[in-house]
XYZ file of C-alpha atoms in Angstrom:
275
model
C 23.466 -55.959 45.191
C 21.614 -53.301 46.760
C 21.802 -51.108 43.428
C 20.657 -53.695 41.398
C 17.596 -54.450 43.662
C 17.020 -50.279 44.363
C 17.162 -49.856 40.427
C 14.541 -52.703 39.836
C 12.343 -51.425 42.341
C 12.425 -48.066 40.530
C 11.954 -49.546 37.104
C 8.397 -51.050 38.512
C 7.293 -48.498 40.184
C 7.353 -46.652 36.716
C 5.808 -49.890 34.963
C 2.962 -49.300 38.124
C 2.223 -45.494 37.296
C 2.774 -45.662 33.371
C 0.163 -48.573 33.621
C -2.268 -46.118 34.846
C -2.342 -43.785 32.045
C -4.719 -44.554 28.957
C -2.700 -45.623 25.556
C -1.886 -42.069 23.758
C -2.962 -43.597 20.680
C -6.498 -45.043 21.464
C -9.449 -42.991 20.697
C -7.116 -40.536 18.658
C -9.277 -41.552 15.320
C -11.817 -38.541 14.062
C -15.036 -40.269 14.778
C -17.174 -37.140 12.878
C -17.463 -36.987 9.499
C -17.055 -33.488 7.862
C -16.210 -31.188 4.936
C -13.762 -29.043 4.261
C -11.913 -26.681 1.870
C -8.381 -28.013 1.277
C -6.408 -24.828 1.747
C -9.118 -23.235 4.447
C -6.593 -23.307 6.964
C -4.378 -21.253 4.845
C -3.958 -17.839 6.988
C -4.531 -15.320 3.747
C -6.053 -17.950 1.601
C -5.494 -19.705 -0.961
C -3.729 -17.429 -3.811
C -3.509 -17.688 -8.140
C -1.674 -15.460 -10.029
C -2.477 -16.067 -13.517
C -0.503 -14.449 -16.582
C -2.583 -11.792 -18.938
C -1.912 -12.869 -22.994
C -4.935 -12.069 -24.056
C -7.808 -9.917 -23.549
C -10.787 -12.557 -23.952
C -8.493 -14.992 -21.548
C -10.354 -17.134 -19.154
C -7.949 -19.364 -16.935
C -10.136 -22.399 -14.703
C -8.822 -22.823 -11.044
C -10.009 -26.595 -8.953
C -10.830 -25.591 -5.650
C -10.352 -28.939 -3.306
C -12.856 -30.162 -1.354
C -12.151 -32.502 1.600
C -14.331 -35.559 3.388
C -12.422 -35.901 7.149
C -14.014 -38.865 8.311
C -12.657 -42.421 8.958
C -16.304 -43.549 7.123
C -16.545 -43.361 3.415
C -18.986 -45.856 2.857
C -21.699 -42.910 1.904
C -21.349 -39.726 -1.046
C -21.337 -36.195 0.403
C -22.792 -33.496 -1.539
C -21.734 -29.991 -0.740
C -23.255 -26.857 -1.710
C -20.496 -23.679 -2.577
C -22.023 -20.546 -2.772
C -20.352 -16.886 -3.351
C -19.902 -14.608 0.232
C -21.430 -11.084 -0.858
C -18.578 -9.679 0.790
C -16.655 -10.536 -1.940
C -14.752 -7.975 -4.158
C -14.540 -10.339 -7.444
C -17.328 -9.015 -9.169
C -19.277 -11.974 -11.535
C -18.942 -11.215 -15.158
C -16.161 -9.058 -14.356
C -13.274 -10.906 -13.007
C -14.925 -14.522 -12.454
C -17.615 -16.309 -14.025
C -18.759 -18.131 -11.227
C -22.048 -18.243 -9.181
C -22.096 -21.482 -6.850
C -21.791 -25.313 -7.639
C -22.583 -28.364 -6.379
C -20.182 -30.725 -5.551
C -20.008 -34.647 -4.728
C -17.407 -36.378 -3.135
C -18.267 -40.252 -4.258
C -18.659 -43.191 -1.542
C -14.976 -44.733 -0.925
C -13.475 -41.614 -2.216
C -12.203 -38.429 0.257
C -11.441 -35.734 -2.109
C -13.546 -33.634 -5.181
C -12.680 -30.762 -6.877
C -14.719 -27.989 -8.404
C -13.853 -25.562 -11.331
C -13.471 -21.371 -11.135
C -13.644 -19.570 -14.463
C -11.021 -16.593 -13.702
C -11.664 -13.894 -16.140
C -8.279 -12.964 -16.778
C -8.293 -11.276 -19.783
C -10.679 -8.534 -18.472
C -8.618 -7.863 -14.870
C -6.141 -5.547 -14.386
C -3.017 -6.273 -12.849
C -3.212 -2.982 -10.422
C -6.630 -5.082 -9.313
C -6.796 -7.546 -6.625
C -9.828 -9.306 -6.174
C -10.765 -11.870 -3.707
C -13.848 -14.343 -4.097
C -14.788 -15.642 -1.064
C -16.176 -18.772 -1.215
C -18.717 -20.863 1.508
C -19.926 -23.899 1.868
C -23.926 -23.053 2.472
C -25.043 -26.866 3.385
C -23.911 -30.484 3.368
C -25.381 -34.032 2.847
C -24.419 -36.894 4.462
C -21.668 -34.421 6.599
C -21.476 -31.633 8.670
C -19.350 -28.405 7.524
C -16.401 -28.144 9.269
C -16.544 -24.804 11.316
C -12.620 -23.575 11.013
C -12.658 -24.736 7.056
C -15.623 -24.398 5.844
C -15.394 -20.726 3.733
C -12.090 -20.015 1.376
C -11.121 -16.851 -0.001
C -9.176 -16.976 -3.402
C -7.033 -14.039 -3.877
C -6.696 -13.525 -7.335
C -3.465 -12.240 -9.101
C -2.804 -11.137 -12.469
C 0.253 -9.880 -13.930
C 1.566 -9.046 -17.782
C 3.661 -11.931 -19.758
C 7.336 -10.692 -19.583
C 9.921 -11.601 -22.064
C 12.664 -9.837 -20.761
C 15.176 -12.164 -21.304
C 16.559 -15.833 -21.829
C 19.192 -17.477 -20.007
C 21.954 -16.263 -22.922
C 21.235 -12.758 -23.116
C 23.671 -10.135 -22.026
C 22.882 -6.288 -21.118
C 25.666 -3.194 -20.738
C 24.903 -2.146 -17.846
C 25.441 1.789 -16.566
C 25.246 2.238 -12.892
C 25.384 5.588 -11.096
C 25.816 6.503 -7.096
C 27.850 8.467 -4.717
C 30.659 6.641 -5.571
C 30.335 7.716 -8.968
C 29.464 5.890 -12.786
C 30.533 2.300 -13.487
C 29.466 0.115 -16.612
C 29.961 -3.280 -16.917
C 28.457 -6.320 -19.231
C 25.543 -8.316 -17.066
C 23.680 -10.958 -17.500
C 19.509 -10.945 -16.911
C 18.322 -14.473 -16.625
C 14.833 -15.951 -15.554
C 14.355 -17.492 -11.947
C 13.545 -20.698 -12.649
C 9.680 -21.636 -11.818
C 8.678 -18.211 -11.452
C 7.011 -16.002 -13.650
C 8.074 -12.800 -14.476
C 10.952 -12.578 -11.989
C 14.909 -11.756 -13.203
C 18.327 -12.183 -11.610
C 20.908 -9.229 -12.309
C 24.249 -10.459 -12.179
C 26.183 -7.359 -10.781
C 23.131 -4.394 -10.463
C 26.320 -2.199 -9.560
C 27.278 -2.572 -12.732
C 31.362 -3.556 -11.952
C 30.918 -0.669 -8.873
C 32.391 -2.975 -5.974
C 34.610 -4.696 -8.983
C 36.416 -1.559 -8.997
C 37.097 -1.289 -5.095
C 38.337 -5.141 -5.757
C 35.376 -7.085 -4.707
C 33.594 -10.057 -6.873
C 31.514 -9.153 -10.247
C 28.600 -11.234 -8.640
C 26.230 -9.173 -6.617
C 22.937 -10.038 -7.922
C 19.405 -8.411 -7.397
C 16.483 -10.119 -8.478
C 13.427 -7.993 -9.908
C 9.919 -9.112 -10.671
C 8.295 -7.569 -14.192
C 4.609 -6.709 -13.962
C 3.446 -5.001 -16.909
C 7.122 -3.282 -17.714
C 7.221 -2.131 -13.992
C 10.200 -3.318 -12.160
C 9.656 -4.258 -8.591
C 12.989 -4.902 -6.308
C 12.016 -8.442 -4.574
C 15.496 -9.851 -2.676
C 18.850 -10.008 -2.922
C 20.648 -13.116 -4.657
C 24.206 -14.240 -4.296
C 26.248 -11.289 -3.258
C 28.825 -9.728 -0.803
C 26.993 -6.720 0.064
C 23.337 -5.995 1.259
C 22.114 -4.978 -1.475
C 18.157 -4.093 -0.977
C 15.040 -2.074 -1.877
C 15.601 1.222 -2.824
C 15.238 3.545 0.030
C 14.674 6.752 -1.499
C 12.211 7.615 -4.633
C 12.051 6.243 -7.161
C 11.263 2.798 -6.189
C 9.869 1.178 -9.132
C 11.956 1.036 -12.293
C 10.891 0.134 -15.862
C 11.169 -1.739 -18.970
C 11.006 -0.026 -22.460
C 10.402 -3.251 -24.579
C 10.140 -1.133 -28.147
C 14.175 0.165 -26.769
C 15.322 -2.817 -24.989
C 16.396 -1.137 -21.597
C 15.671 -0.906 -17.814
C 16.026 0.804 -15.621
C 16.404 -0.587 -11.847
C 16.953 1.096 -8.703
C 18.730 -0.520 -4.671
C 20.622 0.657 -2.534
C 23.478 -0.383 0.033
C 22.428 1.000 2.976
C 25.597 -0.295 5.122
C 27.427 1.961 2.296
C 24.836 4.342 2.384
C 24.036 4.240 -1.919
C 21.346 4.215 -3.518
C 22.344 3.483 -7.167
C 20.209 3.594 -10.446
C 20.935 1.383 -12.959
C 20.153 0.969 -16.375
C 21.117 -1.739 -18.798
C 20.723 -2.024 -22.486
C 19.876 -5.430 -23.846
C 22.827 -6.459 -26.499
């Protein structure tokens, strides 16, 4: 009996000291009422790559904008105006000056519209508009989240390959030349990026090891960029040594891709020939 009377004694004393402390969850609501970018708190901002088909192309990008506030009984207009520190030059690689936008009463979320220039930016160009919000009504602007910068990303439409092609691929290293038939297929939901079934080219094959030691490459413009490994037994990786870039001849059908093993110390060129 004396456990049973020590352990309820213990269990009040903790109802007697929790009872002390405030409820966690009162007063947790945002009482304020703000505006925001959506993606402010992104670290690097908020990124679009947008694919080049033609040279007049203009691509539109919504940019969010958020009321934090448990009151929505009132609109909030923002004003968005263009940082002069930015290096997206108007007329040039945006058509875009400053807008006004309203977030409607009973509503927590607007969106305005960014004419990207695409057609006239070049894919070795990276610029970044950096957007602010200059004044609010009916809110404050939120001090962490109230600029954006929008990195802007253009690249070249690839057509590399579909999921059925096949390529005869030649591979060459220290351990000598192997050629083997590989497949180049899309990622799936990316643009412009390629899995290589066996970049070796049937090199580890030979020494008995599987046919499937893929290499994925991204296509910008007919330059080919290593980007990661895919399913494979070896680290295959970037190449180490120059060249690092390969290439694409579209007019020929053929790239040529460079990695390296460096646990096997090779760095291997390969080029493949679309069947």
């Amino acid at each position: 009996m004396k456990k049973i009377y020590s352990y309820l004694a213990v269990v009040f004393a903790m109802l007697a000291i929790t009872s002390c402390f405030d409820d966690p969850g009162r007063d947790a609501f945002f009482e304020g009422n703000e505006v925001e970018f959506q993606d402010g708190n992104l670290p690097n901002g908020f990124s679009v790559t947008q694919v080049r088909r033609t040279p007049d192309q203009v691509d539109v990008v919504d940019i969010q904008v958020n009321r934090v506030s448990t009151d929505a009984s009132r609109d909030i207009t923002v004003s968005i105006g263009v940082d002069p520190a930015s290096t997206a030059i108007q007329g040039v690689h945006v058509d875009f000056t400053g807008a006004s936008v309203t977030i409607p009463a009973g509503q927590f979320v607007a969106t305005f519209p960014v004419n990207v220039l695409t057609g006239n930016i070049d894919p070795s160009e990276s610029p970044v508009l950096k957007l602010v919000m200059e004044a609010a009504t009916g809110a404050e602007v939120s001090d962490n989240y109230g600029d954006l910068d929008v990195n802007i990303n253009v690249i070249c439409e690839s057509n590399i390959s579909t999921a059925t092609d096949t390529w005869t691929a030649t591979s060459q290293s220290r351990f000598g030349t192997f050629t083997a038939q590989v497949t180049v297929t899309p990622v799936d939901g990316a643009v412009g990026e390629y899995v290589v079934s066996d970049i070796s080219a049937g090199l580890y094959a030979a020494f008995g090891f599987s046919t499937t030691q893929e290499a994925i490459y991204g296509d910008n413009c007919n330059v080919m960029t290593f980007l990661r490994g895919g399913q494979r037994q070896f680290n295959i990786s970037a190449p180490s040594v120059e060249p690092t870039e390969g290439s694409f001849d579209p007019a020929t059908n053929t790239l040529v891709l460079y990695w390296s093993d460096p646990n096997n110390s090779i760095n291997g060129t390969t080029t493949l020939v679309k069947n």
